[in-house]
Amino acid sequence: MLRSAWSLLKESLNELLEGAPQAIDVAALKRNMRRSLPEVRDVHHVHVWLVGEKPLMTLHVQVVPPHDHDALLDRIHHFLEQQYQIDHATVQMEYQPCSGPGMPP
């Protein structure tokens, strides 16, 4: 009984603190997106959290121009939904390397 209560408490705290879903490997997601979508050069600043049992995501995607922005955005959303069951993601598309804390020079 104590073991199941502890498990439930951990799950509840993770949800209350909007913790990351354990089933999503962010490093693998980045690799798979670059492999699946040739226009995607880099994926960074990825944040995943749960609201209820629903995963939400924000991410930056550096893309190779020129391309149809809206069509690529649709393909990124489709990839996230089909491969990771993420149907709500905010995607910031970038055309130049992102600079800032945590980014290589």
Tab-separated table of N, CA and C in Angstrom:
chain	number	residue	atom	x	y	z
A	1	MET	N	0.821	-1.190	0.000
A	1	MET	CA	0.000	0.000	0.000
A	1	MET	C	0.870	1.261	0.000
A	2	LEU	N	1.912	1.237	0.834
A	2	LEU	CA	2.805	2.386	0.908
A	2	LEU	C	3.532	2.596	-0.419
A	3	ARG	N	3.927	1.493	-1.071
A	3	ARG	CA	4.622	1.591	-2.353
A	3	ARG	C	3.729	2.243	-3.410
A	4	SER	N	2.471	1.840	-3.493
A	4	SER	CA	1.571	2.431	-4.491
A	4	SER	C	1.255	3.879	-4.146
A	5	ALA	N	1.183	4.210	-2.860
A	5	ALA	CA	0.951	5.603	-2.459
A	5	ALA	C	2.146	6.466	-2.861
A	6	TRP	N	3.364	5.952	-2.668
A	6	TRP	CA	4.566	6.691	-3.047
A	6	TRP	C	4.600	6.912	-4.560
A	7	SER	N	4.275	5.891	-5.322
A	7	SER	CA	4.246	6.005	-6.779
A	7	SER	C	3.229	7.056	-7.222
A	8	LEU	N	2.058	7.023	-6.625
A	8	LEU	CA	1.022	7.999	-6.955
A	8	LEU	C	1.459	9.406	-6.577
A	9	LEU	N	2.124	9.559	-5.429
A	9	LEU	CA	2.612	10.870	-4.999
A	9	LEU	C	3.650	11.404	-5.977
A	10	LYS	N	4.587	10.542	-6.428
A	10	LYS	CA	5.598	10.977	-7.392
A	10	LYS	C	4.955	11.423	-8.701
A	11	GLU	N	3.997	10.652	-9.199
A	11	GLU	CA	3.306	11.016	-10.441
A	11	GLU	C	2.558	12.331	-10.279
A	12	SER	N	1.909	12.505	-9.142
A	12	SER	CA	1.138	13.727	-8.895
A	12	SER	C	2.048	14.939	-8.817
A	13	LEU	N	3.177	14.816	-8.119
A	13	LEU	CA	4.119	15.933	-8.031
A	13	LEU	C	4.695	16.269	-9.396
A	14	ASN	N	5.020	15.260	-10.184
A	14	ASN	CA	5.539	15.506	-11.524
A	14	ASN	C	4.523	16.281	-12.357
A	15	GLU	N	3.263	15.920	-12.236
A	15	GLU	CA	2.219	16.618	-12.986
A	15	GLU	C	2.022	18.035	-12.460
A	16	LEU	N	1.977	18.202	-11.142
A	16	LEU	CA	1.790	19.533	-10.561
A	16	LEU	C	2.929	20.474	-10.928
A	17	LEU	N	4.132	19.937	-10.999
A	17	LEU	CA	5.298	20.744	-11.349
A	17	LEU	C	5.520	20.805	-12.854
A	18	GLU	N	4.561	20.296	-13.617
A	18	GLU	CA	4.643	20.250	-15.073
A	18	GLU	C	5.947	19.600	-15.516
A	19	GLY	N	6.222	18.435	-14.946
A	19	GLY	CA	7.436	17.695	-15.265
A	19	GLY	C	7.402	17.125	-16.668
A	20	ALA	N	8.580	16.761	-17.138
A	20	ALA	CA	8.698	16.193	-18.479
A	20	ALA	C	8.199	14.755	-18.489
A	21	PRO	N	7.516	14.359	-19.556
A	21	PRO	CA	7.088	12.963	-19.664
A	21	PRO	C	8.305	12.053	-19.819
A	22	GLN	N	8.335	10.985	-19.064
A	22	GLN	CA	9.482	10.079	-19.087
A	22	GLN	C	9.575	9.301	-20.392
A	23	ALA	N	8.483	9.151	-21.095
A	23	ALA	CA	8.468	8.340	-22.316
A	23	ALA	C	9.107	9.046	-23.509
A	24	ILE	N	9.377	10.347	-23.406
A	24	ILE	CA	9.919	11.088	-24.552
A	24	ILE	C	11.407	11.336	-24.342
A	25	ASP	N	12.217	10.742	-25.207
A	25	ASP	CA	13.665	10.931	-25.197
A	25	ASP	C	13.965	12.111	-26.122
A	26	VAL	N	14.297	13.260	-25.531
A	26	VAL	CA	14.477	14.486	-26.310
A	26	VAL	C	15.645	14.354	-27.287
A	27	ALA	N	16.737	13.732	-26.876
A	27	ALA	CA	17.883	13.568	-27.780
A	27	ALA	C	17.486	12.739	-29.004
A	28	ALA	N	16.732	11.677	-28.789
A	28	ALA	CA	16.273	10.848	-29.911
A	28	ALA	C	15.292	11.620	-30.781
A	29	LEU	N	14.416	12.400	-30.174
A	29	LEU	CA	13.464	13.209	-30.931
A	29	LEU	C	14.206	14.163	-31.863
A	30	LYS	N	15.237	14.834	-31.353
A	30	LYS	CA	16.021	15.766	-32.179
A	30	LYS	C	16.666	15.039	-33.359
A	31	ARG	N	17.297	13.894	-33.076
A	31	ARG	CA	17.936	13.104	-34.144
A	31	ARG	C	16.919	12.665	-35.186
A	32	ASN	N	15.809	12.129	-34.719
A	32	ASN	CA	14.785	11.619	-35.636
A	32	ASN	C	14.175	12.722	-36.483
A	33	MET	N	13.993	13.904	-35.904
A	33	MET	CA	13.429	15.009	-36.683
A	33	MET	C	14.405	15.426	-37.779
A	34	ARG	N	15.695	15.523	-37.451
A	34	ARG	CA	16.685	15.904	-38.468
A	34	ARG	C	16.755	14.855	-39.574
A	35	ARG	N	16.638	13.584	-39.222
A	35	ARG	CA	16.688	12.509	-40.229
A	35	ARG	C	15.429	12.473	-41.092
A	36	SER	N	14.290	12.740	-40.482
A	36	SER	CA	13.008	12.624	-41.187
A	36	SER	C	12.671	13.836	-42.041
A	37	LEU	N	13.169	14.999	-41.645
A	37	LEU	CA	12.840	16.240	-42.347
A	37	LEU	C	14.141	16.886	-42.829
A	38	PRO	N	14.515	16.694	-44.096
A	38	PRO	CA	15.804	17.175	-44.593
A	38	PRO	C	15.994	18.685	-44.483
A	39	GLU	N	14.903	19.443	-44.428
A	39	GLU	CA	15.026	20.902	-44.316
A	39	GLU	C	15.434	21.334	-42.912
A	40	VAL	N	15.351	20.428	-41.953
A	40	VAL	CA	15.685	20.760	-40.565
A	40	VAL	C	17.180	20.540	-40.355
A	41	ARG	N	17.875	21.631	-40.060
A	41	ARG	CA	19.322	21.588	-39.838
A	41	ARG	C	19.652	21.327	-38.368
A	42	ASP	N	18.870	21.918	-37.458
A	42	ASP	CA	19.151	21.784	-36.026
A	42	ASP	C	17.855	21.926	-35.242
A	43	VAL	N	17.797	21.264	-34.101
A	43	VAL	CA	16.663	21.359	-33.180
A	43	VAL	C	17.262	21.630	-31.807
A	44	HIS	N	16.800	22.682	-31.142
A	44	HIS	CA	17.346	23.029	-29.835
A	44	HIS	C	16.291	23.744	-28.993
A	45	HIS	N	16.667	24.077	-27.777
A	45	HIS	CA	15.749	24.708	-26.810
A	45	HIS	C	14.421	23.950	-26.759
A	46	VAL	N	14.524	22.637	-26.632
A	46	VAL	CA	13.332	21.780	-26.581
A	46	VAL	C	12.865	21.681	-25.136
A	47	HIS	N	11.612	21.984	-24.914
A	47	HIS	CA	11.005	21.874	-23.587
A	47	HIS	C	9.720	21.066	-23.736
A	48	VAL	N	9.614	19.998	-22.948
A	48	VAL	CA	8.434	19.132	-22.979
A	48	VAL	C	7.906	19.025	-21.560
A	49	TRP	N	6.596	19.133	-21.409
A	49	TRP	CA	5.995	18.972	-20.096
A	49	TRP	C	4.610	18.385	-20.257
A	50	LEU	N	4.059	17.948	-19.146
A	50	LEU	CA	2.734	17.333	-19.148
A	50	LEU	C	1.709	18.264	-18.527
A	51	VAL	N	0.545	18.306	-19.132
A	51	VAL	CA	-0.638	18.916	-18.527
A	51	VAL	C	-1.676	17.805	-18.545
A	52	GLY	N	-1.981	17.301	-17.362
A	52	GLY	CA	-2.767	16.071	-17.291
A	52	GLY	C	-1.904	14.960	-17.849
A	53	GLU	N	-2.418	14.226	-18.784
A	53	GLU	CA	-1.617	13.188	-19.445
A	53	GLU	C	-1.183	13.618	-20.837
A	54	LYS	N	-1.392	14.888	-21.159
A	54	LYS	CA	-1.129	15.399	-22.501
A	54	LYS	C	0.237	16.094	-22.557
A	55	PRO	N	1.157	15.608	-23.418
A	55	PRO	CA	2.449	16.277	-23.539
A	55	PRO	C	2.337	17.539	-24.397
A	56	LEU	N	3.007	18.590	-23.958
A	56	LEU	CA	3.099	19.846	-24.694
A	56	LEU	C	4.573	20.121	-24.948
A	57	MET	N	4.864	20.906	-25.996
A	57	MET	CA	6.260	21.130	-26.355
A	57	MET	C	6.467	22.517	-26.933
A	58	THR	N	7.641	23.083	-26.636
A	58	THR	CA	8.139	24.251	-27.357
A	58	THR	C	9.532	23.876	-27.860
A	59	LEU	N	9.902	24.379	-29.025
A	59	LEU	CA	11.214	24.071	-29.574
A	59	LEU	C	11.599	25.088	-30.630
A	60	HIS	N	12.907	25.213	-30.844
A	60	HIS	CA	13.448	26.022	-31.927
A	60	HIS	C	13.942	25.061	-32.999
A	61	VAL	N	13.665	25.381	-34.246
A	61	VAL	CA	14.089	24.547	-35.370
A	61	VAL	C	14.809	25.442	-36.367
A	62	GLN	N	16.108	25.176	-36.570
A	62	GLN	CA	16.850	25.902	-37.596
A	62	GLN	C	16.631	25.173	-38.911
A	63	VAL	N	16.187	25.912	-39.915
A	63	VAL	CA	15.839	25.302	-41.197
A	63	VAL	C	16.736	25.825	-42.311
A	64	VAL	N	16.816	25.036	-43.365
A	64	VAL	CA	17.592	25.400	-44.541
A	64	VAL	C	16.666	26.124	-45.508
A	65	PRO	N	16.900	27.412	-45.783
A	65	PRO	CA	16.063	28.097	-46.767
A	65	PRO	C	16.544	27.737	-48.168
A	66	PRO	N	15.796	27.969	-49.204
A	66	PRO	CA	14.401	28.399	-49.192
A	66	PRO	C	13.479	27.192	-49.076
A	67	HIS	N	12.327	27.438	-48.565
A	67	HIS	CA	11.311	26.393	-48.455
A	67	HIS	C	9.960	27.053	-48.208
A	68	ASP	N	8.924	26.283	-48.298
A	68	ASP	CA	7.574	26.755	-47.998
A	68	ASP	C	7.385	26.651	-46.488
A	69	HIS	N	7.440	27.788	-45.828
A	69	HIS	CA	7.384	27.862	-44.364
A	69	HIS	C	6.176	27.121	-43.796
A	70	ASP	N	4.995	27.402	-44.312
A	70	ASP	CA	3.769	26.797	-43.778
A	70	ASP	C	3.730	25.288	-44.001
A	71	ALA	N	4.180	24.842	-45.168
A	71	ALA	CA	4.182	23.403	-45.448
A	71	ALA	C	5.152	22.674	-44.518
A	72	LEU	N	6.334	23.266	-44.283
A	72	LEU	CA	7.301	22.637	-43.385
A	72	LEU	C	6.774	22.629	-41.954
A	73	LEU	N	6.148	23.701	-41.536
A	73	LEU	CA	5.567	23.746	-40.191
A	73	LEU	C	4.517	22.649	-40.027
A	74	ASP	N	3.697	22.448	-41.042
A	74	ASP	CA	2.708	21.357	-41.002
A	74	ASP	C	3.396	19.994	-40.891
A	75	ARG	N	4.487	19.808	-41.633
A	75	ARG	CA	5.210	18.534	-41.576
A	75	ARG	C	5.850	18.307	-40.206
A	76	ILE	N	6.359	19.373	-39.586
A	76	ILE	CA	6.935	19.254	-38.240
A	76	ILE	C	5.851	18.849	-37.249
A	77	HIS	N	4.705	19.518	-37.309
A	77	HIS	CA	3.602	19.174	-36.402
A	77	HIS	C	3.126	17.734	-36.643
A	78	HIS	N	3.042	17.329	-37.898
A	78	HIS	CA	2.628	15.959	-38.227
A	78	HIS	C	3.640	14.948	-37.664
A	79	PHE	N	4.930	15.237	-37.827
A	79	PHE	CA	5.982	14.372	-37.290
A	79	PHE	C	5.825	14.217	-35.775
A	80	LEU	N	5.652	15.326	-35.058
A	80	LEU	CA	5.525	15.274	-33.596
A	80	LEU	C	4.288	14.490	-33.166
A	81	GLU	N	3.205	14.681	-33.898
A	81	GLU	CA	1.963	13.980	-33.547
A	81	GLU	C	2.070	12.477	-33.838
A	82	GLN	N	2.606	12.124	-35.000
A	82	GLN	CA	2.677	10.714	-35.390
A	82	GLN	C	3.726	9.936	-34.599
A	83	GLN	N	4.885	10.547	-34.381
A	83	GLN	CA	5.988	9.831	-33.740
A	83	GLN	C	5.966	9.899	-32.210
A	84	TYR	N	5.411	11.002	-31.655
A	84	TYR	CA	5.512	11.220	-30.206
A	84	TYR	C	4.181	11.562	-29.543
A	85	GLN	N	3.094	11.525	-30.292
A	85	GLN	CA	1.757	11.823	-29.765
A	85	GLN	C	1.698	13.213	-29.124
A	86	ILE	N	2.449	14.151	-29.686
A	86	ILE	CA	2.421	15.543	-29.236
A	86	ILE	C	1.583	16.303	-30.244
A	87	ASP	N	0.381	16.682	-29.839
A	87	ASP	CA	-0.481	17.393	-30.787
A	87	ASP	C	-0.584	18.878	-30.471
A	88	HIS	N	0.219	19.351	-29.515
A	88	HIS	CA	0.286	20.792	-29.263
A	88	HIS	C	1.746	21.171	-29.069
A	89	ALA	N	2.314	21.846	-30.070
A	89	ALA	CA	3.712	22.278	-30.006
A	89	ALA	C	3.817	23.691	-30.553
A	90	THR	N	4.643	24.487	-29.894
A	90	THR	CA	4.968	25.815	-30.389
A	90	THR	C	6.361	25.723	-31.002
A	91	VAL	N	6.446	25.976	-32.304
A	91	VAL	CA	7.693	25.811	-33.045
A	91	VAL	C	8.186	27.180	-33.488
A	92	GLN	N	9.413	27.528	-33.076
A	92	GLN	CA	10.041	28.757	-33.553
A	92	GLN	C	11.028	28.365	-34.636
A	93	MET	N	10.744	28.781	-35.873
A	93	MET	CA	11.623	28.457	-36.991
A	93	MET	C	12.669	29.557	-37.132
A	94	GLU	N	13.916	29.136	-37.354
A	94	GLU	CA	15.037	30.067	-37.477
A	94	GLU	C	15.787	29.767	-38.763
A	95	TYR	N	16.353	30.812	-39.349
A	95	TYR	CA	17.102	30.653	-40.591
A	95	TYR	C	18.605	30.780	-40.375
A	96	GLN	N	19.005	31.306	-39.236
A	96	GLN	CA	20.406	31.444	-38.856
A	96	GLN	C	20.633	30.650	-37.583
A	97	PRO	N	21.874	30.265	-37.305
A	97	PRO	CA	22.137	29.581	-36.033
A	97	PRO	C	21.709	30.457	-34.863
A	98	CYS	N	21.128	29.835	-33.876
A	98	CYS	CA	20.669	30.533	-32.679
A	98	CYS	C	21.877	30.788	-31.785
A	99	SER	N	21.963	31.976	-31.231
A	99	SER	CA	23.039	32.261	-30.287
A	99	SER	C	22.418	32.549	-28.935
A	100	GLY	N	23.182	32.338	-27.913
A	100	GLY	CA	22.680	32.595	-26.570
A	100	GLY	C	23.187	31.550	-25.606
A	101	PRO	N	22.728	31.630	-24.362
A	101	PRO	CA	23.189	30.687	-23.343
A	101	PRO	C	22.900	29.242	-23.745
A	102	GLY	N	23.899	28.397	-23.575
A	102	GLY	CA	23.719	26.982	-23.869
A	102	GLY	C	23.902	26.616	-25.332
A	103	MET	N	24.194	27.594	-26.183
A	103	MET	CA	24.368	27.317	-27.609
A	103	MET	C	25.853	27.385	-27.959
A	104	PRO	N	26.321	26.496	-28.825
A	104	PRO	CA	27.736	26.549	-29.223
A	104	PRO	C	28.011	27.815	-30.023
A	105	PRO	N	29.244	28.321	-29.942
A	105	PRO	CA	29.586	29.565	-30.688
A	105	PRO	C	29.579	29.361	-32.181
